[in-house]
XYZ file of C-alpha atoms in Angstrom:
167
model
C -9.761 10.244 -63.036
C -7.982 9.184 -59.921
C -4.590 11.027 -59.301
C -3.268 8.017 -57.770
C -4.303 4.371 -56.521
C -3.192 5.581 -53.109
C -6.638 7.235 -52.820
C -8.342 3.774 -53.441
C -5.755 2.072 -50.841
C -6.737 4.765 -48.227
C -10.446 4.248 -48.927
C -9.983 0.534 -48.436
C -8.060 0.987 -45.199
C -10.770 3.353 -43.969
C -13.534 0.939 -44.810
C -11.707 -1.998 -43.126
C -10.820 0.099 -40.019
C -14.498 0.942 -39.575
C -16.014 -2.102 -37.871
C -12.683 -3.961 -38.105
C -13.587 -7.114 -36.249
C -16.611 -7.745 -38.706
C -14.603 -6.785 -41.697
C -11.352 -8.484 -40.818
C -12.117 -11.564 -43.049
C -12.338 -9.385 -46.025
C -8.948 -7.855 -45.866
C -7.165 -9.688 -48.664
C -10.227 -9.475 -51.108
C -10.463 -5.742 -50.546
C -6.840 -4.911 -50.772
C -6.437 -7.071 -53.902
C -8.784 -4.578 -55.601
C -6.150 -1.908 -55.189
C -3.934 -1.659 -58.214
C -0.568 -1.245 -56.462
C 1.570 -1.575 -59.691
C 0.048 1.728 -60.893
C 1.423 3.621 -57.862
C 4.784 5.272 -57.761
C 7.650 3.698 -55.854
C 7.226 6.240 -52.990
C 3.496 5.418 -52.710
C 4.158 1.667 -52.580
C 6.914 2.075 -49.990
C 4.402 4.310 -47.882
C 1.872 1.382 -48.203
C 4.271 -0.800 -46.069
C 3.582 1.545 -43.251
C -0.152 2.448 -43.525
C -1.636 5.166 -41.305
C -4.485 2.737 -40.303
C -4.156 -0.972 -39.489
C -0.398 -1.268 -39.614
C -0.585 -4.924 -38.818
C -2.116 -5.790 -42.228
C 1.283 -5.839 -43.828
C 2.066 -8.813 -41.802
C -0.478 -10.706 -43.536
C 1.337 -13.099 -46.149
C -0.963 -12.389 -49.082
C -0.918 -8.576 -48.411
C 2.867 -8.681 -48.235
C 3.057 -10.670 -51.403
C 0.863 -8.099 -53.209
C 2.938 -5.306 -51.956
C 6.248 -7.094 -52.885
C 4.936 -7.851 -56.470
C 3.996 -4.240 -57.042
C 7.505 -3.107 -55.790
C 9.264 -5.503 -58.051
C 6.976 -4.343 -61.102
C 7.704 -0.662 -60.344
C 11.345 -1.219 -59.759
C 11.467 -3.164 -63.111
C 9.558 -0.341 -64.909
C 12.029 2.241 -63.603
C 14.815 0.369 -65.522
C 12.686 -0.319 -68.540
C 12.355 -4.020 -67.793
C 8.627 -4.304 -67.003
C 8.167 -7.010 -69.627
C 9.947 -9.441 -67.213
C 7.021 -8.796 -64.831
C 4.136 -8.165 -67.281
C 1.954 -10.625 -65.342
C 2.072 -8.225 -62.343
C 1.039 -5.220 -64.341
C -2.553 -3.605 -63.954
C -4.741 -1.659 -66.348
C -5.569 1.858 -65.322
C -8.978 2.642 -63.912
C -11.436 4.403 -66.372
C -14.502 6.096 -65.326
C -17.558 7.626 -67.116
C -18.852 10.910 -65.869
C -21.988 12.691 -66.496
C -21.691 16.438 -66.508
C -18.570 17.902 -65.031
C -15.612 16.006 -63.820
C -15.167 16.461 -59.961
C -12.216 18.816 -58.835
C -9.630 16.782 -56.897
C -7.251 19.567 -56.571
C -7.875 23.396 -56.849
C -5.169 24.992 -58.987
C -6.545 28.368 -58.163
C -4.212 28.309 -54.893
C -1.227 28.687 -57.139
C -2.560 32.086 -58.531
C -1.591 34.840 -55.999
C -4.580 36.981 -56.703
C -7.119 34.181 -56.496
C -5.354 32.715 -53.481
C -5.688 35.926 -51.661
C -9.396 36.168 -52.664
C -10.071 32.617 -51.397
C -8.254 33.382 -48.197
C -10.362 36.492 -47.618
C -13.536 34.516 -48.454
C -12.590 31.880 -45.850
C -11.806 34.629 -43.241
C -15.155 36.379 -43.955
C -17.029 32.974 -43.406
C -15.246 32.261 -40.257
C -16.190 35.737 -38.805
C -19.867 35.334 -40.041
C -19.990 31.926 -38.301
C -18.572 33.256 -35.112
C -21.075 36.040 -35.159
C -23.888 33.800 -35.780
C -22.835 31.620 -32.947
C -22.571 34.636 -30.538
C -26.022 35.746 -31.555
C -27.516 32.197 -31.154
C -25.890 31.793 -27.795
C -27.070 35.338 -26.591
C -30.517 34.575 -27.724
C -30.577 31.178 -26.070
C -29.353 32.711 -22.800
C -32.066 35.453 -22.937
C -34.678 32.780 -23.653
C -33.513 30.629 -20.803
C -33.593 33.710 -18.429
C -37.091 34.491 -19.554
C -38.233 30.893 -19.075
C -36.607 30.642 -15.589
C -38.355 34.013 -14.653
C -41.645 32.636 -15.874
C -41.237 29.336 -14.064
C -40.459 31.370 -10.807
C -43.652 33.515 -11.112
C -45.703 30.419 -11.877
C -44.406 28.551 -8.922
C -44.856 31.643 -6.660
C -48.477 32.121 -7.685
C -49.181 28.419 -7.287
C -47.663 28.524 -3.665
C -49.866 31.395 -2.814
C -52.815 29.758 -4.214
C -52.231 26.509 -2.271
C -51.654 28.599 0.963
C -54.913 30.452 0.484
C -56.875 27.327 -0.139
C -55.364 25.756 3.046
C -56.377 28.613 5.215
C -59.968 28.195 4.031
């Protein structure tokens, strides 16, 4: 279950944005897979100003898709969606094995659980910081030991070379 098609839209934008020059030819095909009529009016209006690739709304096919979705949603708001029924879209359906993924943790609304979650996050940060400190400390000690060992080896080799040169 997707809470909104806006997630699909953002995923499509992210995919297009990565390696844009190679994927530019697929803009219309990819964005035509987004079911804009299933969005709310606010979400569709936000699609006119996307966070990535703002220039795509200037492509005529994309602008037409967005305008059609806007018309359908506006008609749906006034209970006249039958006038634009050709622009409607069927909701997505998915089959899951096992548990359905959690898209939103409702535990944050429970004050007791929220406090527990915050405490757990704080403890995790403290533990991570301490582990980082120990790692850096041990690494510095190891580097110091290695540097001292290298100095001793170089000193012994120089002495050996000098003694050999005197013979």
